[in-house]
């Protein structure tokens, strides 16, 4: 069904009385916006939505016309036709409810608070699990069977080190004995050679 005036009054009222206005420049005020729409009929309300964090316009707002028929005319006459603050405004028929200024920031803060609580709960659960695991580990280390095994392993390591030390000492002693024997043999050979040389010299002199 067209919006050319043939629509039933109830439908025209639903579609025409409240207008959504977008693409607003940061310097557009409610008064300047109202002045534009008053050319089409009586304006009952004008609201530019403000960002609670920056206290500046979000770039859109709402205009309510007293007569829905005037709202239909205003939408047709202003959409992409009226320039404010260097921009052509976009005008559509509003549907649903708009959150009051600042509600978006409150919702974001509430969502962040819930996320932090969930993260804190998960972290506490992990810490509790880790604490129980650590406590169980300490308890198992303090148990009597564990201490016996630990002492037995320590004694075995000590015996192994002592055995290795004894083997090394024995090898060193054997090496020293071998060197001493070789040195003694070499000295004996040298003495025998010297004696033989002296005897030969005496024989030659005779």
PDB file of C-alpha atoms in Angstrom:
ATOM      1  CA  UNK A   1       0.000   0.000   0.000  1.00  0.00           C
ATOM      2  CA  UNK A   2       1.421   3.420  -0.968  1.00  0.00           C
ATOM      3  CA  UNK A   3       2.070   6.402   1.285  1.00  0.00           C
ATOM      4  CA  UNK A   4       0.359   8.872  -1.021  1.00  0.00           C
ATOM      5  CA  UNK A   5      -2.435   9.706   1.416  1.00  0.00           C
ATOM      6  CA  UNK A   6      -4.532   6.588   0.733  1.00  0.00           C
ATOM      7  CA  UNK A   7      -3.109   4.734   3.778  1.00  0.00           C
ATOM      8  CA  UNK A   8      -5.480   4.193   6.719  1.00  0.00           C
ATOM      9  CA  UNK A   9      -5.072   6.814   9.500  1.00  0.00           C
ATOM     10  CA  UNK A  10      -3.664   4.274  11.970  1.00  0.00           C
ATOM     11  CA  UNK A  11      -0.928   3.169   9.536  1.00  0.00           C
ATOM     12  CA  UNK A  12      -0.111   6.750   8.581  1.00  0.00           C
ATOM     13  CA  UNK A  13       0.209   7.671  12.251  1.00  0.00           C
ATOM     14  CA  UNK A  14       2.526   4.722  12.916  1.00  0.00           C
ATOM     15  CA  UNK A  15       4.743   5.582   9.976  1.00  0.00           C
ATOM     16  CA  UNK A  16       4.717   9.345   9.961  1.00  0.00           C
ATOM     17  CA  UNK A  17       4.795  10.887  13.401  1.00  0.00           C
ATOM     18  CA  UNK A  18       8.341   9.890  14.416  1.00  0.00           C
ATOM     19  CA  UNK A  19      11.291  10.359  12.083  1.00  0.00           C
ATOM     20  CA  UNK A  20      14.829   9.056  12.347  1.00  0.00           C
ATOM     21  CA  UNK A  21      17.366  11.606  11.104  1.00  0.00           C
ATOM     22  CA  UNK A  22      20.947  10.512  10.360  1.00  0.00           C
ATOM     23  CA  UNK A  23      24.196  11.837   8.822  1.00  0.00           C
ATOM     24  CA  UNK A  24      24.139  14.874  11.086  1.00  0.00           C
ATOM     25  CA  UNK A  25      27.262  16.996  11.372  1.00  0.00           C
ATOM     26  CA  UNK A  26      28.784  17.643  14.772  1.00  0.00           C
ATOM     27  CA  UNK A  27      27.670  21.321  14.707  1.00  0.00           C
ATOM     28  CA  UNK A  28      23.995  20.578  14.006  1.00  0.00           C
ATOM     29  CA  UNK A  29      21.840  21.558  16.994  1.00  0.00           C
ATOM     30  CA  UNK A  30      18.325  20.574  17.970  1.00  0.00           C
ATOM     31  CA  UNK A  31      17.162  24.096  17.221  1.00  0.00           C
ATOM     32  CA  UNK A  32      18.587  24.071  13.692  1.00  0.00           C
ATOM     33  CA  UNK A  33      17.070  20.637  13.083  1.00  0.00           C
ATOM     34  CA  UNK A  34      13.695  21.763  14.383  1.00  0.00           C
ATOM     35  CA  UNK A  35      13.800  24.785  12.082  1.00  0.00           C
ATOM     36  CA  UNK A  36      14.134  22.481   9.058  1.00  0.00           C
ATOM     37  CA  UNK A  37      11.134  20.309   9.945  1.00  0.00           C
ATOM     38  CA  UNK A  38       8.861  23.160  11.076  1.00  0.00           C
ATOM     39  CA  UNK A  39       8.477  24.011   7.405  1.00  0.00           C
ATOM     40  CA  UNK A  40       6.310  20.865   7.080  1.00  0.00           C
ATOM     41  CA  UNK A  41       4.166  21.257  10.203  1.00  0.00           C
ATOM     42  CA  UNK A  42       4.188  21.496  13.977  1.00  0.00           C
ATOM     43  CA  UNK A  43       7.126  19.720  15.648  1.00  0.00           C
ATOM     44  CA  UNK A  44       6.394  18.252  19.073  1.00  0.00           C
ATOM     45  CA  UNK A  45       9.894  17.000  19.915  1.00  0.00           C
ATOM     46  CA  UNK A  46      13.483  17.019  18.618  1.00  0.00           C
ATOM     47  CA  UNK A  47      16.285  14.933  20.103  1.00  0.00           C
ATOM     48  CA  UNK A  48      19.904  14.620  18.930  1.00  0.00           C
ATOM     49  CA  UNK A  49      21.567  11.603  20.530  1.00  0.00           C
ATOM     50  CA  UNK A  50      24.722  12.468  22.486  1.00  0.00           C
ATOM     51  CA  UNK A  51      27.637  10.141  23.184  1.00  0.00           C
ATOM     52  CA  UNK A  52      27.983   9.963  26.970  1.00  0.00           C
ATOM     53  CA  UNK A  53      31.730   9.300  26.750  1.00  0.00           C
ATOM     54  CA  UNK A  54      32.638  12.243  24.480  1.00  0.00           C
ATOM     55  CA  UNK A  55      29.635  14.495  25.129  1.00  0.00           C
ATOM     56  CA  UNK A  56      29.343  15.036  21.370  1.00  0.00           C
ATOM     57  CA  UNK A  57      26.685  14.146  18.816  1.00  0.00           C
ATOM     58  CA  UNK A  58      26.533  10.552  17.609  1.00  0.00           C
ATOM     59  CA  UNK A  59      25.436  11.853  14.215  1.00  0.00           C
ATOM     60  CA  UNK A  60      21.750  10.982  14.419  1.00  0.00           C
ATOM     61  CA  UNK A  61      18.566  12.007  16.195  1.00  0.00           C
ATOM     62  CA  UNK A  62      14.763  11.936  16.150  1.00  0.00           C
ATOM     63  CA  UNK A  63      12.062  14.387  15.169  1.00  0.00           C
ATOM     64  CA  UNK A  64       8.417  13.918  16.210  1.00  0.00           C
ATOM     65  CA  UNK A  65       5.734  15.652  14.187  1.00  0.00           C
ATOM     66  CA  UNK A  66       2.337  16.338  15.787  1.00  0.00           C
ATOM     67  CA  UNK A  67       0.495  15.318  12.609  1.00  0.00           C
ATOM     68  CA  UNK A  68       1.594  12.016  11.037  1.00  0.00           C
ATOM     69  CA  UNK A  69       0.667  13.364   7.619  1.00  0.00           C
ATOM     70  CA  UNK A  70       3.156  16.199   8.144  1.00  0.00           C
ATOM     71  CA  UNK A  71       5.754  13.607   9.109  1.00  0.00           C
ATOM     72  CA  UNK A  72       5.239  11.788   5.812  1.00  0.00           C
ATOM     73  CA  UNK A  73       5.604  15.046   3.898  1.00  0.00           C
ATOM     74  CA  UNK A  74       8.721  15.976   5.909  1.00  0.00           C
ATOM     75  CA  UNK A  75      10.377  12.639   5.168  1.00  0.00           C
ATOM     76  CA  UNK A  76       9.757  12.993   1.482  1.00  0.00           C
ATOM     77  CA  UNK A  77      10.910  16.609   1.412  1.00  0.00           C
ATOM     78  CA  UNK A  78      14.112  16.275   3.451  1.00  0.00           C
ATOM     79  CA  UNK A  79      15.633  12.843   2.800  1.00  0.00           C
ATOM     80  CA  UNK A  80      18.866  13.403   0.793  1.00  0.00           C
ATOM     81  CA  UNK A  81      17.580  16.902  -0.088  1.00  0.00           C
ATOM     82  CA  UNK A  82      18.448  19.117   2.872  1.00  0.00           C
ATOM     83  CA  UNK A  83      22.085  19.973   3.619  1.00  0.00           C
ATOM     84  CA  UNK A  84      23.125  20.733   7.210  1.00  0.00           C
ATOM     85  CA  UNK A  85      26.725  21.347   8.296  1.00  0.00           C
ATOM     86  CA  UNK A  86      27.972  20.264   4.863  1.00  0.00           C
ATOM     87  CA  UNK A  87      26.043  16.962   4.805  1.00  0.00           C
ATOM     88  CA  UNK A  88      22.790  15.834   3.230  1.00  0.00           C
ATOM     89  CA  UNK A  89      20.636  14.439   6.021  1.00  0.00           C
ATOM     90  CA  UNK A  90      19.076  10.980   5.822  1.00  0.00           C
ATOM     91  CA  UNK A  91      15.466  10.783   7.021  1.00  0.00           C
ATOM     92  CA  UNK A  92      13.529   7.568   7.570  1.00  0.00           C
ATOM     93  CA  UNK A  93      10.435   6.571   9.516  1.00  0.00           C
ATOM     94  CA  UNK A  94      11.511   5.547  13.010  1.00  0.00           C
ATOM     95  CA  UNK A  95      10.737   2.046  14.260  1.00  0.00           C
ATOM     96  CA  UNK A  96      11.110   0.674  17.780  1.00  0.00           C
ATOM     97  CA  UNK A  97      12.500   2.508  20.752  1.00  0.00           C
ATOM     98  CA  UNK A  98      15.751   4.389  21.088  1.00  0.00           C
ATOM     99  CA  UNK A  99      17.831   4.035  24.223  1.00  0.00           C
ATOM    100  CA  UNK A 100      18.226   7.235  26.224  1.00  0.00           C
ATOM    101  CA  UNK A 101      21.547   9.072  25.977  1.00  0.00           C
ATOM    102  CA  UNK A 102      24.270   7.378  27.978  1.00  0.00           C
ATOM    103  CA  UNK A 103      22.524   4.016  28.109  1.00  0.00           C
ATOM    104  CA  UNK A 104      24.991   2.557  25.595  1.00  0.00           C
ATOM    105  CA  UNK A 105      27.881   3.426  27.893  1.00  0.00           C
ATOM    106  CA  UNK A 106      26.068   1.894  30.870  1.00  0.00           C
ATOM    107  CA  UNK A 107      25.417  -1.296  28.945  1.00  0.00           C
ATOM    108  CA  UNK A 108      29.078  -1.471  27.898  1.00  0.00           C
ATOM    109  CA  UNK A 109      30.196  -0.982  31.506  1.00  0.00           C
ATOM    110  CA  UNK A 110      27.772  -3.661  32.699  1.00  0.00           C
ATOM    111  CA  UNK A 111      29.004  -6.079  30.026  1.00  0.00           C
ATOM    112  CA  UNK A 112      32.629  -5.371  30.949  1.00  0.00           C
ATOM    113  CA  UNK A 113      31.840  -5.921  34.640  1.00  0.00           C
ATOM    114  CA  UNK A 114      30.202  -9.293  33.893  1.00  0.00           C
ATOM    115  CA  UNK A 115      33.176 -10.320  31.739  1.00  0.00           C
ATOM    116  CA  UNK A 116      35.595  -9.393  34.530  1.00  0.00           C
ATOM    117  CA  UNK A 117      33.570 -11.413  37.040  1.00  0.00           C
ATOM    118  CA  UNK A 118      33.538 -14.454  34.743  1.00  0.00           C
ATOM    119  CA  UNK A 119      37.302 -14.123  34.178  1.00  0.00           C
ATOM    120  CA  UNK A 120      37.885 -13.795  37.945  1.00  0.00           C
ATOM    121  CA  UNK A 121      35.755 -16.881  38.633  1.00  0.00           C
ATOM    122  CA  UNK A 122      37.656 -18.935  36.042  1.00  0.00           C
ATOM    123  CA  UNK A 123      40.996 -17.739  37.410  1.00  0.00           C
ATOM    124  CA  UNK A 124      39.955 -18.660  40.962  1.00  0.00           C
ATOM    125  CA  UNK A 125      38.877 -22.105  39.778  1.00  0.00           C
ATOM    126  CA  UNK A 126      42.255 -22.650  38.087  1.00  0.00           C
ATOM    127  CA  UNK A 127      44.110 -21.402  41.176  1.00  0.00           C
ATOM    128  CA  UNK A 128      42.096 -23.729  43.404  1.00  0.00           C
ATOM    129  CA  UNK A 129      42.797 -26.688  41.130  1.00  0.00           C
ATOM    130  CA  UNK A 130      46.512 -25.859  40.993  1.00  0.00           C
ATOM    131  CA  UNK A 131      46.625 -25.481  44.786  1.00  0.00           C
ATOM    132  CA  UNK A 132      44.986 -28.869  45.273  1.00  0.00           C
ATOM    133  CA  UNK A 133      47.372 -30.473  42.799  1.00  0.00           C
ATOM    134  CA  UNK A 134      50.391 -28.921  44.519  1.00  0.00           C
ATOM    135  CA  UNK A 135      49.134 -29.977  47.946  1.00  0.00           C
ATOM    136  CA  UNK A 136      48.550 -33.517  46.721  1.00  0.00           C
ATOM    137  CA  UNK A 137      52.043 -33.580  45.234  1.00  0.00           C
ATOM    138  CA  UNK A 138      53.591 -32.398  48.506  1.00  0.00           C
ATOM    139  CA  UNK A 139      51.579 -34.972  50.459  1.00  0.00           C
ATOM    140  CA  UNK A 140      52.739 -37.765  48.186  1.00  0.00           C
ATOM    141  CA  UNK A 141      56.360 -36.639  48.619  1.00  0.00           C
ATOM    142  CA  UNK A 142      55.993 -36.692  52.400  1.00  0.00           C
ATOM    143  CA  UNK A 143      54.571 -40.226  52.471  1.00  0.00           C
ATOM    144  CA  UNK A 144      56.595 -43.044  54.025  1.00  0.00           C
ATOM    145  CA  UNK A 145      56.972 -45.150  50.825  1.00  0.00           C
ATOM    146  CA  UNK A 146      58.216 -42.125  48.942  1.00  0.00           C
ATOM    147  CA  UNK A 147      60.795 -41.317  51.640  1.00  0.00           C
ATOM    148  CA  UNK A 148      62.052 -44.920  51.623  1.00  0.00           C
ATOM    149  CA  UNK A 149      62.443 -44.883  47.849  1.00  0.00           C
ATOM    150  CA  UNK A 150      64.150 -41.506  48.001  1.00  0.00           C
ATOM    151  CA  UNK A 151      66.621 -42.665  50.670  1.00  0.00           C
ATOM    152  CA  UNK A 152      67.324 -45.871  48.773  1.00  0.00           C
ATOM    153  CA  UNK A 153      68.014 -43.944  45.567  1.00  0.00           C
ATOM    154  CA  UNK A 154      70.280 -41.538  47.444  1.00  0.00           C
ATOM    155  CA  UNK A 155      72.275 -44.423  48.954  1.00  0.00           C
ATOM    156  CA  UNK A 156      72.555 -46.097  45.570  1.00  0.00           C
ATOM    157  CA  UNK A 157      73.858 -42.879  44.028  1.00  0.00           C
ATOM    158  CA  UNK A 158      76.390 -42.508  46.828  1.00  0.00           C
ATOM    159  CA  UNK A 159      77.571 -46.093  46.365  1.00  0.00           C
ATOM    160  CA  UNK A 160      77.845 -45.578  42.626  1.00  0.00           C
ATOM    161  CA  UNK A 161      79.947 -42.455  43.105  1.00  0.00           C
ATOM    162  CA  UNK A 162      82.175 -44.227  45.620  1.00  0.00           C
ATOM    163  CA  UNK A 163      82.624 -47.203  43.299  1.00  0.00           C
ATOM    164  CA  UNK A 164      83.537 -44.952  40.401  1.00  0.00           C
ATOM    165  CA  UNK A 165      86.008 -43.126  42.592  1.00  0.00           C
ATOM    166  CA  UNK A 166      87.608 -46.433  43.700  1.00  0.00           C
ATOM    167  CA  UNK A 167      87.873 -47.633  40.118  1.00  0.00           C
ATOM    168  CA  UNK A 168      89.499 -44.407  39.071  1.00  0.00           C
ATOM    169  CA  UNK A 169      91.931 -44.554  41.974  1.00  0.00           C
ATOM    170  CA  UNK A 170      92.784 -48.162  41.127  1.00  0.00           C
ATOM    171  CA  UNK A 171      93.460 -47.269  37.501  1.00  0.00           C
ATOM    172  CA  UNK A 172      95.639 -44.365  38.539  1.00  0.00           C
ATOM    173  CA  UNK A 173      97.627 -46.576  40.885  1.00  0.00           C
ATOM    174  CA  UNK A 174      98.098 -49.223  38.206  1.00  0.00           C
ATOM    175  CA  UNK A 175      99.250 -46.584  35.761  1.00  0.00           C
ATOM    176  CA  UNK A 176     101.802 -45.289  38.240  1.00  0.00           C
ATOM    177  CA  UNK A 177     103.104 -48.808  38.887  1.00  0.00           C
ATOM    178  CA  UNK A 178     103.419 -49.443  35.153  1.00  0.00           C
ATOM    179  CA  UNK A 179     105.350 -46.223  34.629  1.00  0.00           C
ATOM    180  CA  UNK A 180     107.628 -47.047  37.531  1.00  0.00           C
ATOM    181  CA  UNK A 181     108.324 -50.513  36.155  1.00  0.00           C
ATOM    182  CA  UNK A 182     109.065 -49.125  32.717  1.00  0.00           C
ATOM    183  CA  UNK A 183     111.403 -46.534  34.186  1.00  0.00           C
ATOM    184  CA  UNK A 184     113.185 -49.208  36.211  1.00  0.00           C
ATOM    185  CA  UNK A 185     113.579 -51.430  33.145  1.00  0.00           C
ATOM    186  CA  UNK A 186     114.950 -48.545  31.144  1.00  0.00           C
ATOM    187  CA  UNK A 187     117.438 -47.704  33.880  1.00  0.00           C
ATOM    188  CA  UNK A 188     118.563 -51.332  34.078  1.00  0.00           C
ATOM    189  CA  UNK A 189     119.084 -51.468  30.327  1.00  0.00           C
ATOM    190  CA  UNK A 190     121.073 -48.272  30.405  1.00  0.00           C
ATOM    191  CA  UNK A 191     123.279 -49.609  33.213  1.00  0.00           C
ATOM    192  CA  UNK A 192     123.863 -52.860  31.354  1.00  0.00           C
ATOM    193  CA  UNK A 193     124.806 -50.989  28.201  1.00  0.00           C
ATOM    194  CA  UNK A 194     127.211 -48.781  30.131  1.00  0.00           C
ATOM    195  CA  UNK A 195     128.850 -51.832  31.729  1.00  0.00           C
ATOM    196  CA  UNK A 196     129.210 -53.516  28.372  1.00  0.00           C
ATOM    197  CA  UNK A 197     130.752 -50.409  26.888  1.00  0.00           C
ATOM    198  CA  UNK A 198     133.262 -50.127  29.756  1.00  0.00           C
ATOM    199  CA  UNK A 199     134.260 -53.770  29.391  1.00  0.00           C
ATOM    200  CA  UNK A 200     134.775 -53.348  25.677  1.00  0.00           C
ATOM    201  CA  UNK A 201     136.924 -50.301  26.272  1.00  0.00           C
ATOM    202  CA  UNK A 202     139.129 -52.202  28.711  1.00  0.00           C
ATOM    203  CA  UNK A 203     139.537 -55.067  26.323  1.00  0.00           C
ATOM    204  CA  UNK A 204     140.576 -52.672  23.561  1.00  0.00           C
ATOM    205  CA  UNK A 205     143.236 -51.116  25.710  1.00  0.00           C
ATOM    206  CA  UNK A 206     144.783 -54.453  26.420  1.00  0.00           C
TER     207      UNK A 206
END
